[in-house]
Coordinates of C-alpha atoms and ligand atoms in Angstrom, one line a residue:
X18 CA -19.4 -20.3 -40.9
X19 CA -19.5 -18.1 -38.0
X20 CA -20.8 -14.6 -38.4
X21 CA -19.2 -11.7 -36.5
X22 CA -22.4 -12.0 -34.2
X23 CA -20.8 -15.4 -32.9
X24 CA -18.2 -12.9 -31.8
X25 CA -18.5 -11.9 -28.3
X26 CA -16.3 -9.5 -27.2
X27 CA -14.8 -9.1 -23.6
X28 CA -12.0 -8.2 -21.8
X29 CA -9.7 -11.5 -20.9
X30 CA -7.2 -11.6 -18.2
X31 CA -4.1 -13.8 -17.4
X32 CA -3.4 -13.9 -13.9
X33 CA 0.3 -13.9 -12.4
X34 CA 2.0 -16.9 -13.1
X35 CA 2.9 -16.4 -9.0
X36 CA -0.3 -17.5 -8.3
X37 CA -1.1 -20.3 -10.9
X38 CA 1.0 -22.3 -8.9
X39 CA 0.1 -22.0 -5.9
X40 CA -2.4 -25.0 -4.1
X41 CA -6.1 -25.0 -5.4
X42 CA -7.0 -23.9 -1.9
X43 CA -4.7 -20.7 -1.7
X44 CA -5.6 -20.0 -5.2
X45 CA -8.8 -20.1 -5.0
X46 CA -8.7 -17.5 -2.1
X47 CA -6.4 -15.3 -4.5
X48 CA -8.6 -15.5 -7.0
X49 CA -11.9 -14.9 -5.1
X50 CA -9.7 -11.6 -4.0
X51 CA -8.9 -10.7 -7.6
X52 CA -12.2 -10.9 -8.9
X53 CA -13.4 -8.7 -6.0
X54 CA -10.6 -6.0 -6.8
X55 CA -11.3 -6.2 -10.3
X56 CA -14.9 -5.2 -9.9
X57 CA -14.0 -2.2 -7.2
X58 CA -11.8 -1.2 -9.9
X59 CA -14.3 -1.2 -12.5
X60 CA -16.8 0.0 -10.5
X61 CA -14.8 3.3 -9.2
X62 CA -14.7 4.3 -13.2
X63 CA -18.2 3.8 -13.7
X64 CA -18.3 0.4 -14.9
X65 CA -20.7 -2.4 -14.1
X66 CA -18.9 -5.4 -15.3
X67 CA -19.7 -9.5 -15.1
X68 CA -16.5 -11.1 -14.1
X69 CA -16.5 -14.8 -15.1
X70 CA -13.2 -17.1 -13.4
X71 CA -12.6 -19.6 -16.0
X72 CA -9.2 -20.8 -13.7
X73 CA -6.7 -20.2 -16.3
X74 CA -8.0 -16.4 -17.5
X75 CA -10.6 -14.0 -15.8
X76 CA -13.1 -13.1 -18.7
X77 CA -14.6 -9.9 -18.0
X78 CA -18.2 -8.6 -19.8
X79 CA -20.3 -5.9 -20.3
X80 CA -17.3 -3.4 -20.2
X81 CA -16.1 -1.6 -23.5
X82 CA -12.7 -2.3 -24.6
X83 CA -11.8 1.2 -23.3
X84 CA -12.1 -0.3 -19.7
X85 CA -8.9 -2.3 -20.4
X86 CA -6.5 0.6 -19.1
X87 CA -8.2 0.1 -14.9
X88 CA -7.6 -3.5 -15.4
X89 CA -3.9 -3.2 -16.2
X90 CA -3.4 -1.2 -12.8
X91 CA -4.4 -4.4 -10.7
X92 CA -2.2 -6.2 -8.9
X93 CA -2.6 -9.8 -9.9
X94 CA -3.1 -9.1 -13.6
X95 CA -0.3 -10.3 -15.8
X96 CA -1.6 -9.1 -19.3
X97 CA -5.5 -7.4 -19.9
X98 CA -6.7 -8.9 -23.6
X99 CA -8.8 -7.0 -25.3
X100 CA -10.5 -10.4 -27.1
X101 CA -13.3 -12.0 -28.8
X102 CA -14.4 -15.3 -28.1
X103 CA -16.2 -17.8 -30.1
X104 CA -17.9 -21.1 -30.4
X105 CA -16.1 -23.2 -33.5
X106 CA -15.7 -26.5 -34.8
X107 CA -13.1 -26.4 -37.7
X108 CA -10.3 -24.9 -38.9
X109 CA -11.8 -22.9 -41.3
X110 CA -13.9 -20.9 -38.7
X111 CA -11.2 -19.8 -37.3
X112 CA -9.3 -18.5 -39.7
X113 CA -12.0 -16.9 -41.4
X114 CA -12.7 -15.3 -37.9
X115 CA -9.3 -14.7 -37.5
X116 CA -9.2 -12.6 -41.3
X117 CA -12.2 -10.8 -40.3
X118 CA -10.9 -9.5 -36.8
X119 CA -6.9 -8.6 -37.7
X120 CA -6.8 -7.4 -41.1
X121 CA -7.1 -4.0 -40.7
X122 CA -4.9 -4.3 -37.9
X123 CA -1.6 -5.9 -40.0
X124 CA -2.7 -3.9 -43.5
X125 CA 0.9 -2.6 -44.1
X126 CA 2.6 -3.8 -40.4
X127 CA 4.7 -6.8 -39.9
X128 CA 2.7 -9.3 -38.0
X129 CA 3.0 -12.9 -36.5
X130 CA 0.5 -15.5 -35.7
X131 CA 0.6 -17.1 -32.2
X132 CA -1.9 -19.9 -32.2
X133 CA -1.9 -21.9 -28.6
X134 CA -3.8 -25.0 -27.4
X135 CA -5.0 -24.7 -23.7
X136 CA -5.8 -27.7 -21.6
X137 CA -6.7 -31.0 -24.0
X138 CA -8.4 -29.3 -26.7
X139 CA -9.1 -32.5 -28.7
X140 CA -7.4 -31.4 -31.9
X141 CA -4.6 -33.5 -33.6
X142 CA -1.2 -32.5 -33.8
X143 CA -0.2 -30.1 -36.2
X144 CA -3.4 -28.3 -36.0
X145 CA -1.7 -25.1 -34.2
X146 CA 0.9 -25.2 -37.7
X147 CA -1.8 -25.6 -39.9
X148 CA -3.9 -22.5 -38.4
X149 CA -0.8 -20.4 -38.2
X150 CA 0.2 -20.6 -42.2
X151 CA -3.4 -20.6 -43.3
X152 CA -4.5 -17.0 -40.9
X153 CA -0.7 -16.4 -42.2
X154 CA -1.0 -16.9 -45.7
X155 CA -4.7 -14.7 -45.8
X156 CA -3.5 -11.7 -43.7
X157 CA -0.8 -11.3 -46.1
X158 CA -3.1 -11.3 -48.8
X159 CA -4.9 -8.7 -46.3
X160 CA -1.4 -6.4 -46.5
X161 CA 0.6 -7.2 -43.7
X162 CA 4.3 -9.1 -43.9
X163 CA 5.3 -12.2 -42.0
X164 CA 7.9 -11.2 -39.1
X165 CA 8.4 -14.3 -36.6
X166 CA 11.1 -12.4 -34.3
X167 CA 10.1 -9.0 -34.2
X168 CA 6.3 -8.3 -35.0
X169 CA 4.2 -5.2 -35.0
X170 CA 1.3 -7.2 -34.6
X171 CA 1.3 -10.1 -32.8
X172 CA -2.5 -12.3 -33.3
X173 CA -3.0 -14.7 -30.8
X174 CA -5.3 -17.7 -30.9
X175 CA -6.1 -19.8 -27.6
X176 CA -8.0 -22.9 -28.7
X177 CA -10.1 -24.3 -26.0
X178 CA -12.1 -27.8 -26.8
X179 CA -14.8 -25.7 -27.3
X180 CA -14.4 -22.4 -27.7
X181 CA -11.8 -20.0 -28.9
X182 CA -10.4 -16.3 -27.9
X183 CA -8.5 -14.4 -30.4
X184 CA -6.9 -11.3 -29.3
X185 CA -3.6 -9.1 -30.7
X186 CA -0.9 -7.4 -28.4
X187 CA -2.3 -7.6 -24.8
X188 CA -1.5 -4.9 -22.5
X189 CA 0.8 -5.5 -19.4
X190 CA -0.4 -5.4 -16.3
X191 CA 1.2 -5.0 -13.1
X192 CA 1.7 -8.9 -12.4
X193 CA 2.4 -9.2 -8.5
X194 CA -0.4 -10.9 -5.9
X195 CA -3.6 -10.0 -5.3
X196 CA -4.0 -6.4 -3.2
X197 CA -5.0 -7.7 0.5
X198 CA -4.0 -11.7 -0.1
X199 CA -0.3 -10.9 2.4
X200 CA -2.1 -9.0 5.1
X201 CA -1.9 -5.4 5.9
X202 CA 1.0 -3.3 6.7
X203 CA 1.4 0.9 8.0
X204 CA 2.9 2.8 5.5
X205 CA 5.1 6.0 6.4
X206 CA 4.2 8.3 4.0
X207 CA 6.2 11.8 3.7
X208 CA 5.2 13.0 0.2
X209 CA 8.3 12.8 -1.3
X210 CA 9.1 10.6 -4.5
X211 CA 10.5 7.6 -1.8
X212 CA 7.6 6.7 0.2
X213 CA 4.5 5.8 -1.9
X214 CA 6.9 4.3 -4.8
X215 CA 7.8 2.1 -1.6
X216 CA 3.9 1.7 -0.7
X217 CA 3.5 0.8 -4.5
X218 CA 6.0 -2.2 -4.7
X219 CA 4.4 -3.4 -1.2
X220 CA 1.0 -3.1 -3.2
X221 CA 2.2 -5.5 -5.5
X222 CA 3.1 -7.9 -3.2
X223 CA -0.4 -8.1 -2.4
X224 CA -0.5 -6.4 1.2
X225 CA -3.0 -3.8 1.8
X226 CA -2.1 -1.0 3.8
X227 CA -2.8 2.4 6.1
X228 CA -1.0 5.0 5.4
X229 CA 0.9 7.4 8.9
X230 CA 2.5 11.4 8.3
X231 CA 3.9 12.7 10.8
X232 CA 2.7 16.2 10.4
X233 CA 6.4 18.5 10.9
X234 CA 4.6 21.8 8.8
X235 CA 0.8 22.0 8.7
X236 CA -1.9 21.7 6.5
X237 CA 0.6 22.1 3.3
X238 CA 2.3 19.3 4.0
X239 CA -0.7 17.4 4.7
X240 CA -2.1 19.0 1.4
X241 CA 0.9 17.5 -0.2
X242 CA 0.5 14.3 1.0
X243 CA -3.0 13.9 0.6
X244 CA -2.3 15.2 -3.9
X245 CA 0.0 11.8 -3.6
X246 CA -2.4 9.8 -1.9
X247 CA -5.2 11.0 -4.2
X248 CA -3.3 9.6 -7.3
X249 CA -2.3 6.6 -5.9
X250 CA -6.1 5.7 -4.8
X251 CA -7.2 6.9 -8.8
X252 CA -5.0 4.5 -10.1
X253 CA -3.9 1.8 -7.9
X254 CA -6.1 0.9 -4.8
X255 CA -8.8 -0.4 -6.2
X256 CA -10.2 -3.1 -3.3
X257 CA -8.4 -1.5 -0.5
X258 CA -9.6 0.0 2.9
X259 CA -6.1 1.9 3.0
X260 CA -6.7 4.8 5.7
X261 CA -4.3 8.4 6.1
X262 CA -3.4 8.8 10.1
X263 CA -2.3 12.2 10.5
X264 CA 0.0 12.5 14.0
X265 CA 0.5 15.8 14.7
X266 CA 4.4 15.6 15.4
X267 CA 5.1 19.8 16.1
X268 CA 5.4 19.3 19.3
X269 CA 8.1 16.8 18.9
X270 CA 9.8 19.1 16.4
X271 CA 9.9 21.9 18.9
X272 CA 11.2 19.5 22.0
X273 CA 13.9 18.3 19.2
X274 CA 14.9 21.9 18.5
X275 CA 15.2 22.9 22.1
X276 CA 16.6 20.2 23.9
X277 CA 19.4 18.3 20.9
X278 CA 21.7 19.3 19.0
X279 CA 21.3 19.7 15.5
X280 CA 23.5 16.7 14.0
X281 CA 21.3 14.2 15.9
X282 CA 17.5 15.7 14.9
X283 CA 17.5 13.8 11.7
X284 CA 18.4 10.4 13.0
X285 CA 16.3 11.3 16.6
X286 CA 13.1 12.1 14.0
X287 CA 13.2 9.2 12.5
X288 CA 13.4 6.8 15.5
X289 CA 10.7 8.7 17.2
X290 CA 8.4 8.4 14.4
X291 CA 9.2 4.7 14.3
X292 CA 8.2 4.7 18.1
X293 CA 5.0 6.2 17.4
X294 CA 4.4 4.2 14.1
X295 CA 4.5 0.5 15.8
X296 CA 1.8 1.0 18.3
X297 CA -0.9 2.6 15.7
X298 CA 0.5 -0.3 13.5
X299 CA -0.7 -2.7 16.2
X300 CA -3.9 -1.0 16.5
X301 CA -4.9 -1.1 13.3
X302 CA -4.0 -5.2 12.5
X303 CA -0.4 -4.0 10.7
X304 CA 2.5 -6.7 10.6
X305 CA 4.9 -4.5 9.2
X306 CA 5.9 -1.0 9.5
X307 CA 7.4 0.2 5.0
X308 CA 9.3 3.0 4.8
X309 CA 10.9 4.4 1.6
X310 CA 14.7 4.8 3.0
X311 CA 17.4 3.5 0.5
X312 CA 21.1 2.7 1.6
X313 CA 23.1 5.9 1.5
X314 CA 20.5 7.9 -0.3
X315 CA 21.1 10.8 2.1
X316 CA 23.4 10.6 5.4
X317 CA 20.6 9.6 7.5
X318 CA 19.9 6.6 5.7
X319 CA 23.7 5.2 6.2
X320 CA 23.9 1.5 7.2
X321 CA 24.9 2.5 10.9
X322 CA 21.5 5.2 10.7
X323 CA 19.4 2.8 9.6
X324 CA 20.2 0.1 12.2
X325 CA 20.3 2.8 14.9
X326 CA 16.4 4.1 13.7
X327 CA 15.0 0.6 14.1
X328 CA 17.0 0.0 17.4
X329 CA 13.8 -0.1 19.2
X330 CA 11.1 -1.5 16.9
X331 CA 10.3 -5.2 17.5
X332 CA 8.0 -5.1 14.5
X333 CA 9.7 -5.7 11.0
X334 CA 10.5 -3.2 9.0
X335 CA 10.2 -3.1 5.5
X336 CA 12.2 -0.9 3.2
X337 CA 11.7 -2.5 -0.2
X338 CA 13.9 0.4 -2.2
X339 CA 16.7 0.1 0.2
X340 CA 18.7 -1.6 -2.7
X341 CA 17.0 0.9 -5.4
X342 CA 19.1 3.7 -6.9
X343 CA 17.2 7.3 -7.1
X344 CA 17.0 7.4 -10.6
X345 CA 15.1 4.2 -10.4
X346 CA 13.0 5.4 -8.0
X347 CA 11.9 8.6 -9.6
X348 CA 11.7 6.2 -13.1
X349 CA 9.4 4.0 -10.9
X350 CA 7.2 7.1 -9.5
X351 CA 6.8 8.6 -13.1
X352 CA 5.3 5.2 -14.0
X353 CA 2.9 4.5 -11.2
X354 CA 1.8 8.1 -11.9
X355 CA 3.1 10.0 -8.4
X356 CA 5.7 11.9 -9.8
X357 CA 3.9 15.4 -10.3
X358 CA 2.5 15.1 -6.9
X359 CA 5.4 14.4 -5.4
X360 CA 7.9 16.8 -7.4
X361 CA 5.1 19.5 -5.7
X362 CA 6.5 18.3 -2.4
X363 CA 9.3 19.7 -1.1
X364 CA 11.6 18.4 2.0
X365 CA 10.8 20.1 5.5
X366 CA 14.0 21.8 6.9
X367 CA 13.0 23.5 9.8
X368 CA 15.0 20.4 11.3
X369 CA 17.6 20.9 8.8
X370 CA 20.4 20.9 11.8
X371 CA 23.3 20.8 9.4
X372 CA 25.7 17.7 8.5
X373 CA 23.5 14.7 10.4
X374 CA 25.4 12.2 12.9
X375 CA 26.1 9.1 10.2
X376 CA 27.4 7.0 13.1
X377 CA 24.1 6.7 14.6
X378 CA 25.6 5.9 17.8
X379 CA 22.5 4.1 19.5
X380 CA 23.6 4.9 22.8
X381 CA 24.6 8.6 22.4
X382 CA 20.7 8.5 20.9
X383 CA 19.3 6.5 24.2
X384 CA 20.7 9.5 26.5
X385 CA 19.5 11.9 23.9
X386 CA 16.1 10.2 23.9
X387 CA 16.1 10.0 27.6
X388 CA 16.1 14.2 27.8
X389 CA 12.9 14.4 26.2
X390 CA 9.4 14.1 26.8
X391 CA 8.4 11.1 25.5
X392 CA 4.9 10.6 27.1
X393 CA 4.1 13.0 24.0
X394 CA 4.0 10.2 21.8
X395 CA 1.7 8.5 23.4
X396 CA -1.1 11.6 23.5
X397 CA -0.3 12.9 19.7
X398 CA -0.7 9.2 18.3
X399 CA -3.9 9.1 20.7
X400 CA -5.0 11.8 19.0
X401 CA -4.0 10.9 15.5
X402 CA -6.7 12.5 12.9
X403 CA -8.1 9.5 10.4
X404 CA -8.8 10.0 6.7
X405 CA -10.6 7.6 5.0
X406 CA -10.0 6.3 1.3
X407 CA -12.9 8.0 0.2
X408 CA -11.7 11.6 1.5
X409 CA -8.1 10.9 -0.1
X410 CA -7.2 13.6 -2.3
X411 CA -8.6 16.4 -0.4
X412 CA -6.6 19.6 0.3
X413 CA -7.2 21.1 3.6
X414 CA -9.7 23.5 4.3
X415 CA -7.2 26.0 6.0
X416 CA -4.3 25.3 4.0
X417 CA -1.9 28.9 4.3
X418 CA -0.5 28.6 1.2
X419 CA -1.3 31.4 -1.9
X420 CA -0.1 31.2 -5.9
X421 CA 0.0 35.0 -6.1
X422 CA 1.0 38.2 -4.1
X423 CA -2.0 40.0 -3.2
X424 CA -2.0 43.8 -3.4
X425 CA -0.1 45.4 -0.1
X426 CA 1.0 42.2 1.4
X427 CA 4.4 42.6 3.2
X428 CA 6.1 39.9 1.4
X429 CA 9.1 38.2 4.0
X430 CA 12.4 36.5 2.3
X431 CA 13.1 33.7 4.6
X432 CA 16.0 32.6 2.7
X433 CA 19.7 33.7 3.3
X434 CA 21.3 37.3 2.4
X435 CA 23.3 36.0 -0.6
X436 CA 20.4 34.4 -2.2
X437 CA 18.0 37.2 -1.8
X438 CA 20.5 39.4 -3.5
X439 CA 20.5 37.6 -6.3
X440 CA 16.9 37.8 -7.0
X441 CA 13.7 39.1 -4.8
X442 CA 10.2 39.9 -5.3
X443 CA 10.5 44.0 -5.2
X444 CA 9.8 45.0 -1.8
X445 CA 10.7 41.9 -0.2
X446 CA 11.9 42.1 3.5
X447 CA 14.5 39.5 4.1
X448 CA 14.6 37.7 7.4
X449 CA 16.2 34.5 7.5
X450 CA 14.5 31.5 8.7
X451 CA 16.1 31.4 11.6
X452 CA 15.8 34.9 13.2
X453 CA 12.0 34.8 11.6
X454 CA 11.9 32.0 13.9
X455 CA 13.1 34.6 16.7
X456 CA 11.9 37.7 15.5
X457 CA 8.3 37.3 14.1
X458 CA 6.9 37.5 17.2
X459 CA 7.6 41.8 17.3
X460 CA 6.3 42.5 14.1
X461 CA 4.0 44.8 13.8
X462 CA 0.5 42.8 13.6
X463 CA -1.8 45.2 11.7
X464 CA -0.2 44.4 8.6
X465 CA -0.3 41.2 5.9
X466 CA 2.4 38.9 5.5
X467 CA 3.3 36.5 2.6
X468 CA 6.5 34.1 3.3
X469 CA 8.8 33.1 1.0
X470 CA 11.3 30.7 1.2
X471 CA 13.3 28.2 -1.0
X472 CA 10.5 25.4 -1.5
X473 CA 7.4 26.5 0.3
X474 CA 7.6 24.7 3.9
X475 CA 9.4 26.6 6.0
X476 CA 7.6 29.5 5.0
X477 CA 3.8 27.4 5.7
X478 CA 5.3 26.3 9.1
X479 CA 6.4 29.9 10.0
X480 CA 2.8 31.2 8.8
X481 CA 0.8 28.7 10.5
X482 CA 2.8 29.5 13.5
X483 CA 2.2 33.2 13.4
X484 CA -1.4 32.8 13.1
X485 CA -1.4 31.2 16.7
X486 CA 0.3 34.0 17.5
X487 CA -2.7 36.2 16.0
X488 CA -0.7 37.2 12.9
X489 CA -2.2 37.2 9.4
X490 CA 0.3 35.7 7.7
X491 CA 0.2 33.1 4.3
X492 CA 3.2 31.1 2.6
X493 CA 3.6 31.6 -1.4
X494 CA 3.1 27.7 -2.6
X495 CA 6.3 26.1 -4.1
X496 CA 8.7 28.7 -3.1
X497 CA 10.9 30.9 -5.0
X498 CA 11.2 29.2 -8.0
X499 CA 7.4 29.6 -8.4
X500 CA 7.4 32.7 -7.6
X501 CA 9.9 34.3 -10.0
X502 CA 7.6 32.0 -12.4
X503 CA 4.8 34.2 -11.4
X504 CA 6.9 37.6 -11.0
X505 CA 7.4 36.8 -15.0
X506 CA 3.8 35.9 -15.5
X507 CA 2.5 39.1 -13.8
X508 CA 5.7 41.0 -15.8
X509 CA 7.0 42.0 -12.3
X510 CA 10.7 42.0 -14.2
X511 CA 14.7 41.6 -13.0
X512 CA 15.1 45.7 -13.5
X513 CA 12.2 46.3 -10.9
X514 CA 13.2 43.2 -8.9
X515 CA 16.6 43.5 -8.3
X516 CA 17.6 46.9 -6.5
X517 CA 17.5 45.8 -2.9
X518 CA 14.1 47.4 -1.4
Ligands
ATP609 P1 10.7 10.5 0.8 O1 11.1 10.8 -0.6 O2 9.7 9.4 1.0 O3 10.2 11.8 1.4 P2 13.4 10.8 1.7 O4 14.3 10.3 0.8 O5 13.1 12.3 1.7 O6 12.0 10.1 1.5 P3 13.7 10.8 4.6 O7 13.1 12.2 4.7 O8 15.0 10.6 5.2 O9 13.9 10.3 3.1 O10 12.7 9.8 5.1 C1 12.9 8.4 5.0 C2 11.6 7.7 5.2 O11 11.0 8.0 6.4 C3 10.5 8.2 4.2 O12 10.6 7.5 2.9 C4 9.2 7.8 4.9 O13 8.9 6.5 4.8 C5 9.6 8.2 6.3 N1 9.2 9.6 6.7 C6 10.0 10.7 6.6 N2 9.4 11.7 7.0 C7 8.1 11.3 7.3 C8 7.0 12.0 7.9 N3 6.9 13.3 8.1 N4 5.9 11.2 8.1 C9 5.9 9.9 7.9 N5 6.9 9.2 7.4 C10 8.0 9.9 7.1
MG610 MG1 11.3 12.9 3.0

């Protein structure tokens, strides 16, 4: 009788069903990538596991069960065991093994047991009956109650010829391919909710990717990007050499703002960054541009938009959430674990040109294209900053952004008359966006300046523009909600705040 030494305990994996079928020759080279991810994945917690391929499950040593959590975040993995194996010969072996391991776990729980044969095991039929009422019969003796349909605790047995893994409730994993068996892709990243879920369900269709951001605002936005990217790497990118490109696009926002009108700088932004996007995606071994637009989402992303943003792109275009609703999408973020990041992120609207063109009309946007300069592209992509994996995560050095209102700042309201009169931080100068735009140049520029504006952008871009200018000038992070947050925090109260200053 097997001793609870005989027990070896490990982490055992079943791989996609996707990729069981496949030929032995492609499998083998998804499994050979597996294994490899598994380890980086492993390894970037601290880990130093031994990974053995037994073809039909991946049985991972040396690693305590509390490793199982990394494993179910890798693309490939259909469901992480936390097992024991064991050498046995009859019956009774296991299902005194099988008594020793669960009953604790069913005492008082309503439990099923799920014997399985894999491969020829040798046994005669009826064996997997037999095992099933005897481990049965004793765990109810243990405590627990028989539910077939609708256990708590469900014990499986996977009889092997020689050996045996017993294991209760595996964990889910991500199922999907392999991250990097499908080839790599360029990812347009923006920071909002859209764009990394849309990275993420490319992830798990095994492509590796880089990631591009076409820089509108600064170093907050590129702050903001780089908090999404640094939890996507933590839990998901385990075996990828995903890099962050970082196109400074300014320039093209200010040739957009003085040479189009409004309605067409959403639909005109887009395209251009697609422009810029397919020759760094060539550059860097891409076959496919992903993007996170979905049908109708917002009035750039109309059927007629869409078509009219891709006009020129000969590379394909992936937009896996075009059929996804946003509730699904924000469901989807919340799961992968980019949510907070990404709820930090608010929209850039100094291109915010009112109602956008939902016509698209590709040839009103070739003569519109035609007035600008387009040889831009060519330098800022040229000139495209690269952040490596290991640097994801980082916030930049010269970020403009503050979480408080230092004493004798001038603090400006960039938002519009009505909604500064509802509430302001006392003292608060309000200029809206657009005559800031105009104006900020003739302020006096011996004094401090804190922005504020509805979500923390406009105000970063205005700051970072009046420092060029030789302003000292900051942005309050997050905008006004966060700063009434804090005006309640400090007890800088409504009675102070609201007579107009
Ligand atoms: P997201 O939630 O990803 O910000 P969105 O719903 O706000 O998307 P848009 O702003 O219209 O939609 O952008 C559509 C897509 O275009 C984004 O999902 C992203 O792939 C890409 N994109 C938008 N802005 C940028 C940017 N500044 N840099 C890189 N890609 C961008
Ligand atoms: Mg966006």
């Amino acid at each position: 009788m097997p001793t609870r030494s005989d027990l070896k305990p490990l982490l055992s994996l079943s791989v996609s069903g996707e990729v069981s079928t496949k030929s032995a020759q492609t499998r083998r080279r998804f499994h050979r990538q597996l294994r490899g991810n598994l380890g980086a994945a492993l390894r970037q917690h601290g880990y130093e596991p031994r990974i053995v391929d037994r073809r039909d499950r991946i049985d991972i040593t040396e690693v305590p069960a509390e490793a199982a959590p990394v494993l179910t975040r890798v693309f490939g993995v259909q469901a992480v065991r936390v097992a024991h194996s064991m050498g046995w010969s009859s019956l009774d072996e296991l299902v005194e093994t099988g008594v020793k391991l669960f009953a604790g776990e069913v005492e008082s729980r309503r439990f099923a047991v799920r014997p399985r044969r894999v491969g020829n095991s040798g046994q005669p039929r009826g064996f997997n009956t037999d095992l099933a009422r005897r481990l049965g019969a004793r765990l109810v003796e243990c405590g627990g109650q028989v539910d077939l349909d609708d256990p708590e605790v469900a014990v499986h047995v996977e009889i092997r010829r020689h050996d045996a893994v017993l294991f209760a409730n595996p964990l889910p994993g991500p199922g999907g391919l392999p991250l990097g068996t499908e080839g790599r892709a360029l990812t347009l990243i923006s920071g909002g909710f859209d764009s990394v879920v849309a990275a993420w369900q490319m992830l798990l269709r095994g492509l590796d990717m880089d990631f591009v951001l076409f820089d509108l605002a600064g170093p907050e936005q590129v702050s903001g990007v780089q908090r999404v990217l640094g939890e996507l790497d933590r839990h998901w990118l385990a075996g990828s050499r995903a890099r962050l490109f970082v196109v400074d696009f300014r320039p093209i926002v200010a040739e957009l703002r003085n040479k189009v009108g409004g309605q067409y700088w959403q639909v005109l932004l887009k395209r251009l960054m697609m422009r810029a996007a397919e020759p760094l995606a060539r550059r860097t071994g891409a076959g496919a541009l992903i993007t996170g637009e979905a049908l109708g989402q917002v009035s750039s992303q109309t059927l007629a938009n869409l078509g009219a943003i891709t006009a020129h792109t000969d590379m394909p275009v992936l937009r896996p959430l075009v059929g996804f609703n946003k509730n699904e999408i924000m469901d989807r973020a919340r799961a992968i674990g980019t949510f907070e990041a990404s709820a930090g992120n608010a929209e850039f609207c100094a291109l915010d040109g009112g109602r956008p063109v939902t016509s698209g009309r590709a040839r009103d946007l070739d003569r519109l294209e035609g007035s600008l300069d387009l040889t831009l592209l060519d330098r800022l992509v040229e000139e495209a900053r690269v952040i490596e994996r290991s640097e994801f995560g980082r916030i930049e050095p010269d970020e403009v952004s503050l979480e408080r209102v230092p004493e004798g700042m001038a603090v400006i309201d960039l938002r519009e008359e009505q909604a500064h009169a509802d509430w302001h931080w006392p003292g608060a100068i309000q200029l809206d966006f657009d005559r800031a735009c105009r104006f900020a140049g003739a302020l006096p520029k011996d004094r401090d300046y804190l922005l504020v504006c509805e979500f923390g952008l406009k105000s970063a871009w205005l700051a970072e523009t009046m420092r060029r200018e030789g302003f000292r000038a900051w942005s309050f992070r997050g905008g006004i909600r966060r700063l009434e947050a804090h005006a309640r925090a400090v007890g800088v109260d409504e009675a102070s705040a609201s007579p107009a200053a």
